[in-house]
């Protein structure tokens, strides 16, 4: 069974580590209890939309980016194809003759 709270926690932790921030720094900036944020990251607690928004802001990451990453990870777990948000430049270049209007 997929636990959305686990995926949210994993994504939040990954973004926090990518930003080089400690749990204490993010919790303080987001005005969230350190222990609670730790439980959210470990998938033990559900985070409200307000908490998610505060943590996203503390991480300087749009909440849409966080939720997109969560959705992509769940798609992979479900075995679904994950489609990129943008078409890679090399693919566009290879298809331009077919896409041009005659």
Coordinates of N, CA and C in Angstrom, one line a residue:
X1 N 0.8 -1.2 0.0 CA 0.0 0.0 0.0 C 0.9 1.2 0.0
X2 N 0.5 2.2 -0.8 CA 1.3 3.5 -0.9 C 0.8 4.4 0.2
X3 N 1.7 4.9 1.0 CA 1.4 5.9 2.0 C 1.9 7.3 1.5
X4 N 0.9 8.1 1.2 CA 1.2 9.4 0.6 C 2.0 10.2 1.7
X5 N 1.7 10.1 2.9 CA 2.5 10.8 3.9 C 4.0 10.4 3.9
X6 N 4.3 9.1 3.6 CA 5.6 8.7 3.5 C 6.4 9.3 2.4
X7 N 5.7 9.4 1.2 CA 6.3 10.0 0.0 C 6.5 11.5 0.3
X8 N 5.5 12.2 0.9 CA 5.7 13.6 1.2 C 6.9 13.8 2.1
X9 N 7.0 13.0 3.1 CA 8.1 13.1 4.1 C 9.4 12.9 3.4
X10 N 9.5 11.9 2.5 CA 10.7 11.6 1.7 C 11.1 12.8 0.9
X11 N 10.1 13.4 0.2 CA 10.4 14.5 -0.7 C 10.9 15.7 0.1
X12 N 10.2 16.0 1.2 CA 10.6 17.1 2.1 C 12.0 16.9 2.5
X13 N 12.4 15.7 3.0 CA 13.7 15.5 3.5 C 14.7 15.6 2.3
X14 N 14.4 15.1 1.1 CA 15.3 15.2 0.0 C 15.6 16.7 -0.4
X15 N 14.5 17.5 -0.4 CA 14.7 18.9 -0.7 C 15.5 19.6 0.4
X16 N 15.3 19.3 1.6 CA 16.0 19.9 2.7 C 17.5 19.5 2.6
X17 N 17.8 18.3 2.3 CA 19.2 17.9 2.2 C 19.9 18.5 1.0
X18 N 19.1 18.6 -0.1 CA 19.6 19.3 -1.3 C 20.0 20.7 -1.0
X19 N 19.2 21.3 -0.2 CA 19.5 22.7 0.2 C 20.5 22.9 1.2
X20 N 21.0 21.8 1.8 CA 22.0 21.8 2.8 C 21.6 22.4 4.2
X21 N 20.3 22.2 4.5 CA 19.7 22.7 5.7 C 19.5 21.6 6.7
X22 N 19.6 22.0 8.0 CA 19.3 21.0 9.0 C 17.8 21.0 9.3
X23 N 17.4 19.9 10.0 CA 16.0 19.8 10.4 C 15.7 21.0 11.3
X24 N 16.6 21.3 12.2 CA 16.4 22.5 13.1 C 16.2 23.8 12.4
X25 N 17.0 24.0 11.4 CA 16.9 25.3 10.6 C 15.6 25.4 9.9
X26 N 15.1 24.3 9.3 CA 13.9 24.4 8.5 C 12.7 24.5 9.5
X27 N 12.7 23.7 10.6 CA 11.6 23.8 11.6 C 11.5 25.2 12.1
X28 N 12.6 25.8 12.5 CA 12.6 27.2 13.0 C 12.1 28.2 12.0
X29 N 12.6 28.1 10.8 CA 12.1 29.1 9.8 C 10.6 28.9 9.4
X30 N 10.1 27.6 9.5 CA 8.7 27.3 9.2 C 7.8 27.4 10.4
X31 N 8.4 27.7 11.5 CA 7.6 27.8 12.8 C 6.9 26.5 13.1
X32 N 7.6 25.4 12.9 CA 7.1 24.1 13.2 C 8.0 23.5 14.2
X33 N 7.4 22.7 15.2 CA 8.1 22.0 16.2 C 9.1 21.0 15.5
X34 N 10.3 21.0 16.0 CA 11.4 20.2 15.5 C 10.9 18.7 15.4
X35 N 10.4 18.2 16.5 CA 10.0 16.8 16.6 C 8.9 16.5 15.7
X36 N 7.9 17.4 15.5 CA 6.8 17.2 14.5 C 7.3 17.1 13.1
X37 N 8.2 18.0 12.7 CA 8.8 18.0 11.4 C 9.6 16.7 11.1
X38 N 10.3 16.3 12.2 CA 11.0 15.0 12.1 C 10.0 13.9 11.8
X39 N 8.9 13.9 12.5 CA 7.9 12.8 12.3 C 7.3 12.9 10.9
X40 N 7.1 14.1 10.4 CA 6.5 14.3 9.1 C 7.5 13.7 8.1
X41 N 8.8 14.1 8.2 CA 9.8 13.6 7.3 C 9.9 12.0 7.3
X42 N 9.7 11.4 8.4 CA 9.7 10.0 8.6 C 8.4 9.3 8.2
X43 N 7.4 10.1 7.8 CA 6.1 9.5 7.4 C 5.3 9.1 8.5
X44 N 5.6 9.5 9.7 CA 4.8 9.1 10.9 C 3.6 10.0 11.2
X45 N 3.7 11.2 10.7 CA 2.6 12.2 10.9 C 2.2 12.8 9.6
X46 N 0.9 13.1 9.5 CA 0.3 13.8 8.4 C 0.5 15.2 8.5
X47 N 1.0 15.9 7.5 CA 1.2 17.4 7.5 C 0.0 18.1 6.9
X48 N -0.5 19.1 7.6 CA -1.6 19.9 7.1 C -1.1 20.7 5.9
X49 N -2.1 21.2 5.1 CA -1.6 22.0 4.0 C -0.9 23.3 4.5
X50 N -1.3 23.8 5.6 CA -0.6 25.0 6.2 C 0.8 24.6 6.5
X51 N 1.0 23.5 7.1 CA 2.4 23.0 7.5 C 3.2 22.8 6.2
X52 N 2.6 22.2 5.3 CA 3.4 21.9 4.0 C 3.8 23.3 3.4
X53 N 2.8 24.2 3.4 CA 3.1 25.5 2.8 C 4.3 26.2 3.5
X54 N 4.2 26.1 4.9 CA 5.3 26.8 5.7 C 6.7 26.1 5.4
X55 N 6.7 24.8 5.4 CA 7.9 24.1 5.1 C 8.4 24.4 3.7
X56 N 7.6 24.4 2.7 CA 8.0 24.7 1.4 C 8.6 26.1 1.3
X57 N 8.0 27.0 2.0 CA 8.5 28.4 2.0 C 9.8 28.4 2.7
X58 N 10.0 27.7 3.8 CA 11.3 27.7 4.5 C 12.4 27.1 3.7
X59 N 12.0 26.2 2.8 CA 12.9 25.5 1.9 C 13.2 26.3 0.6
X60 N 12.4 27.4 0.4 CA 12.4 28.1 -0.9 C 12.1 27.3 -2.1
X61 N 11.1 26.4 -1.9 CA 10.7 25.5 -3.0 C 9.2 25.7 -3.1
X62 N 8.7 26.0 -4.3 CA 7.3 26.1 -4.5 C 6.5 24.8 -4.1
X63 N 5.4 24.9 -3.4 CA 4.7 23.8 -3.0 C 4.3 22.9 -4.2
X64 N 4.0 23.6 -5.3 CA 3.7 22.8 -6.6 C 4.8 21.9 -7.0
X65 N 6.1 22.3 -6.8 CA 7.2 21.5 -7.1 C 7.3 20.3 -6.2
X66 N 7.0 20.5 -4.9 CA 7.0 19.4 -3.9 C 5.9 18.4 -4.3
X67 N 4.7 18.9 -4.5 CA 3.6 18.0 -4.8 C 3.8 17.3 -6.2
X68 N 4.4 17.9 -7.1 CA 4.7 17.3 -8.4 C 5.7 16.1 -8.2
X69 N 6.7 16.4 -7.4 CA 7.7 15.3 -7.1 C 7.0 14.1 -6.4
X70 N 6.1 14.5 -5.4 CA 5.4 13.4 -4.7 C 4.6 12.6 -5.7
X71 N 3.9 13.3 -6.6 CA 3.0 12.6 -7.6 C 3.9 11.7 -8.5
X72 N 5.0 12.2 -8.9 CA 5.9 11.5 -9.8 C 6.4 10.2 -9.1
X73 N 6.8 10.3 -7.8 CA 7.2 9.1 -7.1 C 6.1 8.1 -6.9
X74 N 4.9 8.6 -6.7 CA 3.8 7.6 -6.5 C 3.5 6.9 -7.9
X75 N 3.6 7.7 -9.0 CA 3.4 7.1 -10.3 C 4.4 6.0 -10.5
X76 N 5.7 6.2 -10.2 CA 6.7 5.2 -10.3 C 6.4 3.9 -9.5
X77 N 6.0 4.2 -8.3 CA 5.6 3.0 -7.4 C 4.4 2.3 -8.0
X78 N 3.5 3.0 -8.6 CA 2.3 2.3 -9.2 C 2.7 1.7 -10.6
X79 N 3.9 2.0 -11.0 CA 4.3 1.4 -12.3 C 3.8 2.2 -13.5
X80 N 3.4 3.4 -13.3 CA 3.0 4.3 -14.4 C 4.1 5.0 -15.0
X81 N 4.0 5.4 -16.3 CA 5.0 6.2 -17.0 C 4.9 7.6 -16.4
X82 N 6.1 8.1 -16.1 CA 6.2 9.5 -15.7 C 6.6 10.3 -16.9
X83 N 5.8 11.3 -17.2 CA 6.1 12.2 -18.4 C 6.7 13.5 -17.9
X84 N 7.8 13.9 -18.6 CA 8.5 15.1 -18.2 C 7.5 16.3 -18.4
X85 N 7.7 17.4 -17.7 CA 6.9 18.6 -17.8 C 7.3 19.4 -19.0
X86 N 8.5 19.2 -19.5 CA 8.9 19.9 -20.8 C 9.5 18.9 -21.7
X87 N 9.5 19.2 -23.0 CA 10.0 18.3 -24.0 C 11.5 18.6 -24.1
X88 N 12.4 17.6 -23.9 CA 13.8 17.9 -24.0 C 14.2 18.6 -25.4
X89 N 15.2 19.5 -25.3 CA 15.6 20.2 -26.5 C 16.0 19.3 -27.7
X90 N 16.7 18.2 -27.4 CA 17.1 17.4 -28.5 C 16.0 16.7 -29.2
X91 N 14.9 16.4 -28.4 CA 13.7 15.8 -29.0 C 13.0 16.8 -29.9
X92 N 12.9 18.1 -29.4 CA 12.3 19.1 -30.2 C 13.0 19.3 -31.5
X93 N 14.3 19.4 -31.4 CA 15.2 19.6 -32.6 C 15.0 18.5 -33.6
X94 N 14.9 17.2 -33.1 CA 14.7 16.1 -34.0 C 13.3 16.1 -34.7
X95 N 12.4 16.7 -34.1 CA 11.0 16.7 -34.6 C 10.6 18.0 -35.3
X96 N 11.4 19.0 -35.3 CA 11.1 20.3 -35.9 C 10.6 20.2 -37.4
X97 N 11.3 19.4 -38.2 CA 10.8 19.3 -39.6 C 9.4 18.8 -39.7
X98 N 9.0 17.9 -38.8 CA 7.7 17.3 -38.8 C 6.7 18.3 -38.2
X99 N 7.2 19.2 -37.3 CA 6.3 20.1 -36.7 C 6.0 21.4 -37.4
X100 N 6.9 21.7 -38.4 CA 6.8 22.9 -39.1 C 5.6 22.9 -40.0
X101 N 4.9 24.0 -40.2 CA 3.8 24.1 -41.1 C 4.3 24.4 -42.5
X102 N 3.7 23.7 -43.4 CA 4.2 23.8 -44.8 C 3.3 24.8 -45.5

